[in-house]
GROMACS .gro file of C-alpha atoms in nm:
model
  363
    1UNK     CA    1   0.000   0.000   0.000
    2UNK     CA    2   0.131   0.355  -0.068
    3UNK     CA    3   0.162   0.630   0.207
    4UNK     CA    4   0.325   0.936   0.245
    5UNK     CA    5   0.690   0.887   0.312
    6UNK     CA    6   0.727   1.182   0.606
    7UNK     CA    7   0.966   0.991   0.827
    8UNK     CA    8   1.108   0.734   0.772
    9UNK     CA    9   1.304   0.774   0.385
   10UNK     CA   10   1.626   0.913   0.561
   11UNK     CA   11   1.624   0.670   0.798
   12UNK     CA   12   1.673   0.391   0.641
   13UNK     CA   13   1.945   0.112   0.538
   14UNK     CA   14   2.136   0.199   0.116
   15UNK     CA   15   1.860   0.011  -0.052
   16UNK     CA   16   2.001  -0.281  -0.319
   17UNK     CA   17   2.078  -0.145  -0.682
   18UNK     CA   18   1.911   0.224  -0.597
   19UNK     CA   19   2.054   0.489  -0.758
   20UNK     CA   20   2.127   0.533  -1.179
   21UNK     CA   21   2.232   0.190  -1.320
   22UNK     CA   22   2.252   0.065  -1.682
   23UNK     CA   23   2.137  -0.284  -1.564
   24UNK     CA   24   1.785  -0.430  -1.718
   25UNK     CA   25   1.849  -0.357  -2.050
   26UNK     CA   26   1.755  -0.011  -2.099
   27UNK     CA   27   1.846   0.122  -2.426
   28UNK     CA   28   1.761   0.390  -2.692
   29UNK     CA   29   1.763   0.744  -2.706
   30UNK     CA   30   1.461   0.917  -2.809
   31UNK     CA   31   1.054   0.855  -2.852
   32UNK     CA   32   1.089   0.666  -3.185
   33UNK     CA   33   1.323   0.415  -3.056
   34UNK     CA   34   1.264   0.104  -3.009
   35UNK     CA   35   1.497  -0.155  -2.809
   36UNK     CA   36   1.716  -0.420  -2.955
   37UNK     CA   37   1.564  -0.749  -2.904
   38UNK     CA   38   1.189  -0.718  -2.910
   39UNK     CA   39   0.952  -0.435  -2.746
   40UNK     CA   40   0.758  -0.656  -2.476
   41UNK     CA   41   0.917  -0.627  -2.149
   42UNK     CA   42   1.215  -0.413  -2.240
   43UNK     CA   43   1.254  -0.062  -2.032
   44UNK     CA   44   1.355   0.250  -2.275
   45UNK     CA   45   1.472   0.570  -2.097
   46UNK     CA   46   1.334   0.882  -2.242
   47UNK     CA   47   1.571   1.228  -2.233
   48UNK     CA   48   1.410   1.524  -2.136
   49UNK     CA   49   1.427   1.751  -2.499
   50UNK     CA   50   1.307   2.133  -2.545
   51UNK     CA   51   0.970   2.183  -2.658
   52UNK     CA   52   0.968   2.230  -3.023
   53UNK     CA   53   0.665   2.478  -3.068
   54UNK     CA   54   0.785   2.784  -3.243
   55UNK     CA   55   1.086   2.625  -3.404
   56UNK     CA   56   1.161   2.770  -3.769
   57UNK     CA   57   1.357   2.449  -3.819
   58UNK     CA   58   1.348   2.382  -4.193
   59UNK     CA   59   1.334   2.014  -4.226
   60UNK     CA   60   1.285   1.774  -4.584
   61UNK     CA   61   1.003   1.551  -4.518
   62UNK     CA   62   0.846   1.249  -4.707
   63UNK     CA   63   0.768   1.421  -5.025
   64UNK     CA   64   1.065   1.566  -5.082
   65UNK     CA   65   0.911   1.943  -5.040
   66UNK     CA   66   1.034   2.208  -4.829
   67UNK     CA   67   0.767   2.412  -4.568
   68UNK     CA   68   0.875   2.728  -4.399
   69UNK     CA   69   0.774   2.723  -4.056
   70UNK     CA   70  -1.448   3.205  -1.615
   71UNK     CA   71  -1.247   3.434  -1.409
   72UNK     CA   72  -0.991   3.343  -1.268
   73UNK     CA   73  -0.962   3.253  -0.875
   74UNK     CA   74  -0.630   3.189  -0.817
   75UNK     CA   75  -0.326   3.183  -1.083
   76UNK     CA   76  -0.027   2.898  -1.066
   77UNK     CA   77   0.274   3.055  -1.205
   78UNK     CA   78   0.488   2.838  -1.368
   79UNK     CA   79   0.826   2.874  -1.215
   80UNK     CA   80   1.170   2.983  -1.399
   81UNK     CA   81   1.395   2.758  -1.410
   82UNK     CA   82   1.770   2.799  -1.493
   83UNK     CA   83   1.872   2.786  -1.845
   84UNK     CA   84   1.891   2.378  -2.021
   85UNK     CA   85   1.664   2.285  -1.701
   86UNK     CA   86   1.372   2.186  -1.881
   87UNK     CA   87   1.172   1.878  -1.717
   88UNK     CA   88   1.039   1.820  -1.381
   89UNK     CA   89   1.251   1.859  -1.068
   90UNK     CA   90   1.312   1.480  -0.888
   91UNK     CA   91   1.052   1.404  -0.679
   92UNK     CA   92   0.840   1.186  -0.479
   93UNK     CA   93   0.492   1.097  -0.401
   94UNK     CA   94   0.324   1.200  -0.719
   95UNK     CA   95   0.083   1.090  -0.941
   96UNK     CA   96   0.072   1.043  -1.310
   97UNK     CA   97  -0.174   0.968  -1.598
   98UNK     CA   98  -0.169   0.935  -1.962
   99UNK     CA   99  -0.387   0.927  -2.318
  100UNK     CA  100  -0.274   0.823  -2.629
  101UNK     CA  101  -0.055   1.164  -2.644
  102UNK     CA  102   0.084   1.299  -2.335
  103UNK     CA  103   0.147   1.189  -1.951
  104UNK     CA  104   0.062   1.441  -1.720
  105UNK     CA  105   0.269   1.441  -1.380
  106UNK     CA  106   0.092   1.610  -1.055
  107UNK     CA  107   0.281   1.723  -0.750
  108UNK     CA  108   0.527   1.556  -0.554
  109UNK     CA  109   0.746   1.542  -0.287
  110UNK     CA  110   1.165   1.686  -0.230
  111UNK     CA  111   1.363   1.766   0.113
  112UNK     CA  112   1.658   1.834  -0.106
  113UNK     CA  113   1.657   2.224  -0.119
  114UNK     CA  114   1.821   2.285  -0.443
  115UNK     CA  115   1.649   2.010  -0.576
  116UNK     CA  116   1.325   2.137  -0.512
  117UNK     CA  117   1.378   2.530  -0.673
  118UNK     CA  118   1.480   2.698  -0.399
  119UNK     CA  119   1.341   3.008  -0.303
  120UNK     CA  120   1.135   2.999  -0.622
  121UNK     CA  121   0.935   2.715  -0.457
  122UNK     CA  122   0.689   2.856  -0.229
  123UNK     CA  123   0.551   2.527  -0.137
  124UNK     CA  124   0.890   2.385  -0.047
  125UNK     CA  125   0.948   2.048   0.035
  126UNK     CA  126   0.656   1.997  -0.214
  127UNK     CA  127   0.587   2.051  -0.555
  128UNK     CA  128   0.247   2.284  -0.657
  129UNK     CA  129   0.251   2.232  -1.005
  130UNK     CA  130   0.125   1.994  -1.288
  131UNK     CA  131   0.389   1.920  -1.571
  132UNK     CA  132   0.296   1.778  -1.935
  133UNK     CA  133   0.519   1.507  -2.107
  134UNK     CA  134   0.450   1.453  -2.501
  135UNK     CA  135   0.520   1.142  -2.644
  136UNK     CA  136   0.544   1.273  -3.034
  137UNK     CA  137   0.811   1.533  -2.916
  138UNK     CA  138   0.958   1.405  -2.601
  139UNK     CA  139   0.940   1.737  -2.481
  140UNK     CA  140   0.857   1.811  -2.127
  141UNK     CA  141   0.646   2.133  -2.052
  142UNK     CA  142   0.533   2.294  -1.738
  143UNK     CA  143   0.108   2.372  -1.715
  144UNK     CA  144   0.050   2.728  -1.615
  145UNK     CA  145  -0.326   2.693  -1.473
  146UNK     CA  146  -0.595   2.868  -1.295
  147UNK     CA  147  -0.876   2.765  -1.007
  148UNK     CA  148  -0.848   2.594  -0.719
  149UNK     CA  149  -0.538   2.357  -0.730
  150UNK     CA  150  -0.506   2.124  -0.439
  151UNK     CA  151  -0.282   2.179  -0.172
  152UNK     CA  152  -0.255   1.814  -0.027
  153UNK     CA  153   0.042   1.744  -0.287
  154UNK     CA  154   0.157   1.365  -0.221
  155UNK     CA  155  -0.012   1.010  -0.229
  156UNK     CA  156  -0.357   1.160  -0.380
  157UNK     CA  157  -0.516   0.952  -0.629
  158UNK     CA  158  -0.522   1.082  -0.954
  159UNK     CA  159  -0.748   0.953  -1.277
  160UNK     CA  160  -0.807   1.088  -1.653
  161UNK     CA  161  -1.145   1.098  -1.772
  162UNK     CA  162  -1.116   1.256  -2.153
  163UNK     CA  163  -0.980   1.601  -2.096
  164UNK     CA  164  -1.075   1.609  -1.728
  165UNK     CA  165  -0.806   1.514  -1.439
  166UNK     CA  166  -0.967   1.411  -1.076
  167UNK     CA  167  -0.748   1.427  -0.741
  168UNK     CA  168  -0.906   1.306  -0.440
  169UNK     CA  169  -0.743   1.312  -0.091
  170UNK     CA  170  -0.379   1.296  -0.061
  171UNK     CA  171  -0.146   1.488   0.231
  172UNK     CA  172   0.028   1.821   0.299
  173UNK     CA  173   0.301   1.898   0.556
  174UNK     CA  174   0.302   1.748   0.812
  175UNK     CA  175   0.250   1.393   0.635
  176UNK     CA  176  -0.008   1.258   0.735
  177UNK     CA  177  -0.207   1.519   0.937
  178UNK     CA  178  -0.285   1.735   0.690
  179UNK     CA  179  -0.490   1.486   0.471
  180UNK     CA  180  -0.758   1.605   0.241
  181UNK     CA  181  -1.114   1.492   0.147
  182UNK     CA  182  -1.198   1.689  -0.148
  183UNK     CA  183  -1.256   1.632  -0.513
  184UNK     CA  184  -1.042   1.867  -0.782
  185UNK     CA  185  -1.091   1.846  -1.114
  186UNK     CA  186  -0.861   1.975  -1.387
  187UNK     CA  187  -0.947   2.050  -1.749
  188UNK     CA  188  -0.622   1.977  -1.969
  189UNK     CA  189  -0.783   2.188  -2.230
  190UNK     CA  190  -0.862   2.460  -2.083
  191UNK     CA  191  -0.605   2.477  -1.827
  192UNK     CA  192  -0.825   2.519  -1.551
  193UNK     CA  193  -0.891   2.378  -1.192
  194UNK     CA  194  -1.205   2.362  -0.985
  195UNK     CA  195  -1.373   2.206  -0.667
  196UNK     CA  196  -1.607   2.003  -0.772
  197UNK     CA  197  -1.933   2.034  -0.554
  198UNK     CA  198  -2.043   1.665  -0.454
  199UNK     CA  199  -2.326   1.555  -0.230
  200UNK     CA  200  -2.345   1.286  -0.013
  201UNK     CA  201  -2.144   1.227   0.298
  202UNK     CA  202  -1.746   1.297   0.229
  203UNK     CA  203  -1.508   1.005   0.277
  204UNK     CA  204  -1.279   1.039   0.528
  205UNK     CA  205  -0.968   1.277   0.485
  206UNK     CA  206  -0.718   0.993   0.381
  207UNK     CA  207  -0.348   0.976   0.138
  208UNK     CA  208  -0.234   0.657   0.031
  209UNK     CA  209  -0.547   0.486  -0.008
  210UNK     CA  210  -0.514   0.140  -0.332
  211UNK     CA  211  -0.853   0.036  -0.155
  212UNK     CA  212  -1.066  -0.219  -0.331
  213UNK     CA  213  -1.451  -0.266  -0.352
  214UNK     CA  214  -1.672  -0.572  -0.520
  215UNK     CA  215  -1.955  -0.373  -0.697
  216UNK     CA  216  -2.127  -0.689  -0.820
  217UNK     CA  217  -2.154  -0.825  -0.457
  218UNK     CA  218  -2.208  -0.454  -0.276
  219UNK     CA  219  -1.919  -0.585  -0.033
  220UNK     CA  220  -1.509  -0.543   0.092
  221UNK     CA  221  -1.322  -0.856   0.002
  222UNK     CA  222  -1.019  -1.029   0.046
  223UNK     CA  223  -0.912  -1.206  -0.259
  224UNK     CA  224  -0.639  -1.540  -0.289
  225UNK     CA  225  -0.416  -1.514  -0.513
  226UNK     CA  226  -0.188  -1.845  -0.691
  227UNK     CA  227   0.161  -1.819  -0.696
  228UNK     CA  228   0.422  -1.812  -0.971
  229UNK     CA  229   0.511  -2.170  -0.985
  230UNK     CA  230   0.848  -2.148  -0.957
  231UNK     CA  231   0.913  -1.820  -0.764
  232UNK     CA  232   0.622  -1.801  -0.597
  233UNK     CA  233   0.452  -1.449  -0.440
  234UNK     CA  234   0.552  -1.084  -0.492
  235UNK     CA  235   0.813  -1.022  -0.176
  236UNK     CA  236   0.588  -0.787   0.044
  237UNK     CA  237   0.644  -0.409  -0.011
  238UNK     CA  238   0.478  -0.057  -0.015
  239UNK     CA  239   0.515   0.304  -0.214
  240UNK     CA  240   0.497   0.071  -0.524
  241UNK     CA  241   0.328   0.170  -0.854
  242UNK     CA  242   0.056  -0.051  -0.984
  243UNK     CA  243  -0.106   0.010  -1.399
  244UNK     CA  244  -0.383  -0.218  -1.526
  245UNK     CA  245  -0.487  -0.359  -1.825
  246UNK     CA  246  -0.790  -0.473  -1.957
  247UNK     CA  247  -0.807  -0.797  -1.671
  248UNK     CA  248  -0.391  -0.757  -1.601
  249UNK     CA  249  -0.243  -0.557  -1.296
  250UNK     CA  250   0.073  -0.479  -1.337
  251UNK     CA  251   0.327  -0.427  -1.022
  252UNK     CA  252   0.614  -0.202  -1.061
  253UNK     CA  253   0.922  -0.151  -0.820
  254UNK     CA  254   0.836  -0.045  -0.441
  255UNK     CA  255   1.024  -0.126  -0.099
  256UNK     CA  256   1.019  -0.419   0.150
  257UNK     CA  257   1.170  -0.261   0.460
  258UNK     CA  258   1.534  -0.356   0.379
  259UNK     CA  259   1.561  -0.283  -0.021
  260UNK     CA  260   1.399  -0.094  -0.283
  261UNK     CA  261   1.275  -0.312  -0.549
  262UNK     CA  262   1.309  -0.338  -0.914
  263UNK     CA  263   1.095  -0.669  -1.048
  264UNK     CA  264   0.806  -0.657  -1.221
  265UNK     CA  265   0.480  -0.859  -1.119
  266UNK     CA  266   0.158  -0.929  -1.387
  267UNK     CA  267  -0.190  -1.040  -1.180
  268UNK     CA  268  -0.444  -1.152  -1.386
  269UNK     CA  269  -0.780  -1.036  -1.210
  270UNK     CA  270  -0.954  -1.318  -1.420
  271UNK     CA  271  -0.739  -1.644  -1.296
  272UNK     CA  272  -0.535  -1.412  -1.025
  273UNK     CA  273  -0.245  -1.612  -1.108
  274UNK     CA  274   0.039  -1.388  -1.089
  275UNK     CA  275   0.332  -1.406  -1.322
  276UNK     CA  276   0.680  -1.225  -1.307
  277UNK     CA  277   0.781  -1.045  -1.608
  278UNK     CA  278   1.160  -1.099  -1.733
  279UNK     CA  279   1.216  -0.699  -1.715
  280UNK     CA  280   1.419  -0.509  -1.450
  281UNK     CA  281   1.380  -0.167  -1.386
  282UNK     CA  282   1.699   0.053  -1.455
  283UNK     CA  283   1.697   0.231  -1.167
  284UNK     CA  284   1.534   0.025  -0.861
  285UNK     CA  285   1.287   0.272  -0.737
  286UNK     CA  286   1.016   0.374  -0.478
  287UNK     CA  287   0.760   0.623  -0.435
  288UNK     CA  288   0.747   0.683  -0.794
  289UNK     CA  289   0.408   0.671  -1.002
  290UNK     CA  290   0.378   0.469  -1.347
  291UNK     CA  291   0.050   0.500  -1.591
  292UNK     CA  292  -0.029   0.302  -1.875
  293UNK     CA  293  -0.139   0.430  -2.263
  294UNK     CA  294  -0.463   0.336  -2.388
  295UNK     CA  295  -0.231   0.123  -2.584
  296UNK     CA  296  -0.030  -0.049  -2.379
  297UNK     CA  297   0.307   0.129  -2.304
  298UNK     CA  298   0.370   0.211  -1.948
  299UNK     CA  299   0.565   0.519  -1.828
  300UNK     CA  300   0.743   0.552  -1.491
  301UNK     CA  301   0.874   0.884  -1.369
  302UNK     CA  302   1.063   0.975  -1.054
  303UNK     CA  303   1.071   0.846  -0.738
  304UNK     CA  304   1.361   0.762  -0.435
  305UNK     CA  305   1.626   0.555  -0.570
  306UNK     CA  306   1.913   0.560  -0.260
  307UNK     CA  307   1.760   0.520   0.059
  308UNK     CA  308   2.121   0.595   0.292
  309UNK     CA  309   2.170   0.949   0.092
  310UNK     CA  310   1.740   0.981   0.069
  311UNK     CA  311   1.791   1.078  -0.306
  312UNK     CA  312   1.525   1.119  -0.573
  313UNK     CA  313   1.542   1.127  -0.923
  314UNK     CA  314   1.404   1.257  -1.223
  315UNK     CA  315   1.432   0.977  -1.479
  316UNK     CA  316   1.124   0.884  -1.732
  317UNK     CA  317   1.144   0.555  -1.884
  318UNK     CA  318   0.901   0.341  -2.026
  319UNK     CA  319   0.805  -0.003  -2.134
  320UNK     CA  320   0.534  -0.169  -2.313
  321UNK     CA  321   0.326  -0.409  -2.181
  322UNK     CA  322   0.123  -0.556  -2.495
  323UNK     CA  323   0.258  -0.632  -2.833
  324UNK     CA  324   0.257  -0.216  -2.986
  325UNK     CA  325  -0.045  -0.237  -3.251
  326UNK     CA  326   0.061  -0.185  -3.654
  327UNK     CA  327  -0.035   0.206  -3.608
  328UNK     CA  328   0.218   0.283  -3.301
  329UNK     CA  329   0.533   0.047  -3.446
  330UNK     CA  330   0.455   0.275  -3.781
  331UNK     CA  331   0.431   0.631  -3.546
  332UNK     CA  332   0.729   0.556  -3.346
  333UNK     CA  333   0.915   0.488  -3.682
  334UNK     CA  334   0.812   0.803  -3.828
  335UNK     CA  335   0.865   1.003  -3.533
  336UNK     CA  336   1.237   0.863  -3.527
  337UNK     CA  337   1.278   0.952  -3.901
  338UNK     CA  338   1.115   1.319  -3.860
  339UNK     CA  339   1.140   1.475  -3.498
  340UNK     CA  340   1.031   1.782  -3.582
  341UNK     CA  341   0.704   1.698  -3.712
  342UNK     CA  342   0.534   1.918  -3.436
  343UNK     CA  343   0.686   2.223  -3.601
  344UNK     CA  344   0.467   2.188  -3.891
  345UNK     CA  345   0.074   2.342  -3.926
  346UNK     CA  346  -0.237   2.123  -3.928
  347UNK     CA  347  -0.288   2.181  -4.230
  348UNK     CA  348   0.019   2.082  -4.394
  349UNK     CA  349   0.038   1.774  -4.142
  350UNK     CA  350  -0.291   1.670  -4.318
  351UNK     CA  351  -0.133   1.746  -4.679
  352UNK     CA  352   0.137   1.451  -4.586
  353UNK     CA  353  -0.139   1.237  -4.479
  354UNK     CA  354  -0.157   1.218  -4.172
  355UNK     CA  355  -0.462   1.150  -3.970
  356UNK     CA  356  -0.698   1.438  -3.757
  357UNK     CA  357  -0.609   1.143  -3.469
  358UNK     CA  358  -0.227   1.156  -3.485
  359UNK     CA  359  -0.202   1.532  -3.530
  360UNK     CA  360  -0.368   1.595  -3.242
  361UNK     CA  361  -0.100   1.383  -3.068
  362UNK     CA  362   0.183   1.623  -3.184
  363UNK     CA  363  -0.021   1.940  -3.069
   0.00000   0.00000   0.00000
């Protein structure tokens, strides 16, 4: 189960393999790569680039033809960072969702001064702030918004519903006493927040809650699992990152007490017979978050990767977990070929053929 990690991350034993490693095969270097061997069950690691929007980048494409290039409440500056530093601060105890074009990372967690901005961060040891990661350009980009953005910043849970992101609960400083209770909602589009007005009575104010409910049966459950039949169970651990699809649960790093934890686990929720995938994460990690593409490619950003020097990390890497569909082997390709495809108008996007569905992932 995830918590908030006020406590106890400095004072604990050098965990395993934490920190940046080259072990598990992680290869490539860009969006349109794909690994050497085979794209099931191989982790990529994706470098933070500028955003391309506004680039006058001439560039020779496929045809061989050359183009030229309510009020508000309260407003969430995006912060100034120094010059090359373009992605998101490491961090801790956020949350992260994607669609078929972008992963969106919420809040977080960072003792580390520096680390954390500075005196630029007036929320210091946390992180107030929602950051955008496109797939087509690799290109990281910090979400200036308006409304009412939560202030309970670690171990909420987070969904996407179209253009709409929900937070519920989650905890300020201190950890664990400053919980929260409310429903925010985002619109991506729009770049706006709001509390959403809900009736009923509210849960309790709670962070770190993976709870599970039957709705068939109206009732709380405790489900047996089968073991791998060699290996047997998942070791026992917490702050891990869990991404499902379709009837598969996917388990994703986490820490056991002793060591932070780089396996992989698959639980089917038809047979729950749980499986253990041949990947290994590159950098061992805990307190991260991980989401998973409508098709099947999960991304996992941040997180604390050395337990004796309490050290985060920024890293993005990713992984897919079914066999990449026809369309997304062919868009990775030709994203690898022509990077700067995002530089180019709508309307001369749609003059090389491309579909209304794949420009909107570039824009």
């Amino acid at each position: 189960m995830s918590a908030a990690e006020g406590g106890w991350d400095g004072n604990r034993r050098r965990g395993g393999a934490g920190g940046s490693g080259s072990g598990g095969g992680c290869s490539g270097d860009g969006p349109g790569a794909a690994p050497a061997g085979g794209l099931l069950n191989r982790f990529v690691q994706l470098p933070a680039r500028p955003h391309l929007a506004g680039s006058k980048k001439k560039i020779r494409l496929v045809l061989i033809r050359r183009f030229p290039r309510s009020r508000p409440i309260l407003k969430v500056r995006k912060r100034s960072f120094r010059a090359g530093h373009r992605a998101p601060p490491a961090r801790s105890g956020h949350r992260c969702v994607a669609d078929n074009a972008n992963l969106y990372v919420f809040g977080g967690y960072n003792p580390d001064y520096d680390e954390s901005g500075g005196p630029e961060n007036e929320d210091y040891p946390l992180f107030r702030e929602l950051w955008r990661y496109n797939f087509a350009t690799g290109a990281w980009h910090q979400m200036g918004t308006e409304g009412y953005m939560p202030r309970e910043l670690a171990s909420m849970s987070l969904v996407l519903h179209g253009n709409n992101l929900l937070v519920f609960g989650g905890t300020g400083i201190p950890f664990g006493e400053s919980n929260g209770n409310d429903v925010h909602v985002c619109n991506v589009k729009y770049k706006r927040w709001a509390l959403l007005s809900c009736r009923g009575k509210k849960p309790n104010r709670i962070y770190g809650q993976i709870h599970a409910y039957n709705l068939e049966t109206n009732t709380w459950e405790e489900i047996a699992t089968r073991p791998h039949e060699k290996i047997g169970f998942p070791a026992a651990r917490r702050c891990h990152s869990c991404v499902q699809i379709k009837n598969d649960v996917f388990v994703c790093g986490g820490y056991n007490g002793e060591v932070i934890l780089g396996d992989i686990w698959k639980l089917n929720l038809q047979t729950f017979q749980w499986v253990k995938l041949p990947a290994v994460m590159p950098e061992p990690v805990y307190f991260h978050c991980a989401a998973v593409t409508p098709a099947g490619c999960m991304y996992v950003h941040g997180g604390v990767v050395n337990i004796h020097e309490n050290k985060r990390t920024g890293s993005l890497f990713k992984m897919w977990l079914v066999v990449p569909s026809l369309l997304e082997l062919s868009w990775e390709k030709l994203l690898g070929f022509f990077p700067h495809l995002a530089t180019l108008s709508r309307s001369q996007l749609l003059h090389l053929g491309l579909t209304q569905g794949l420009i909107e992932r570039l824009k």
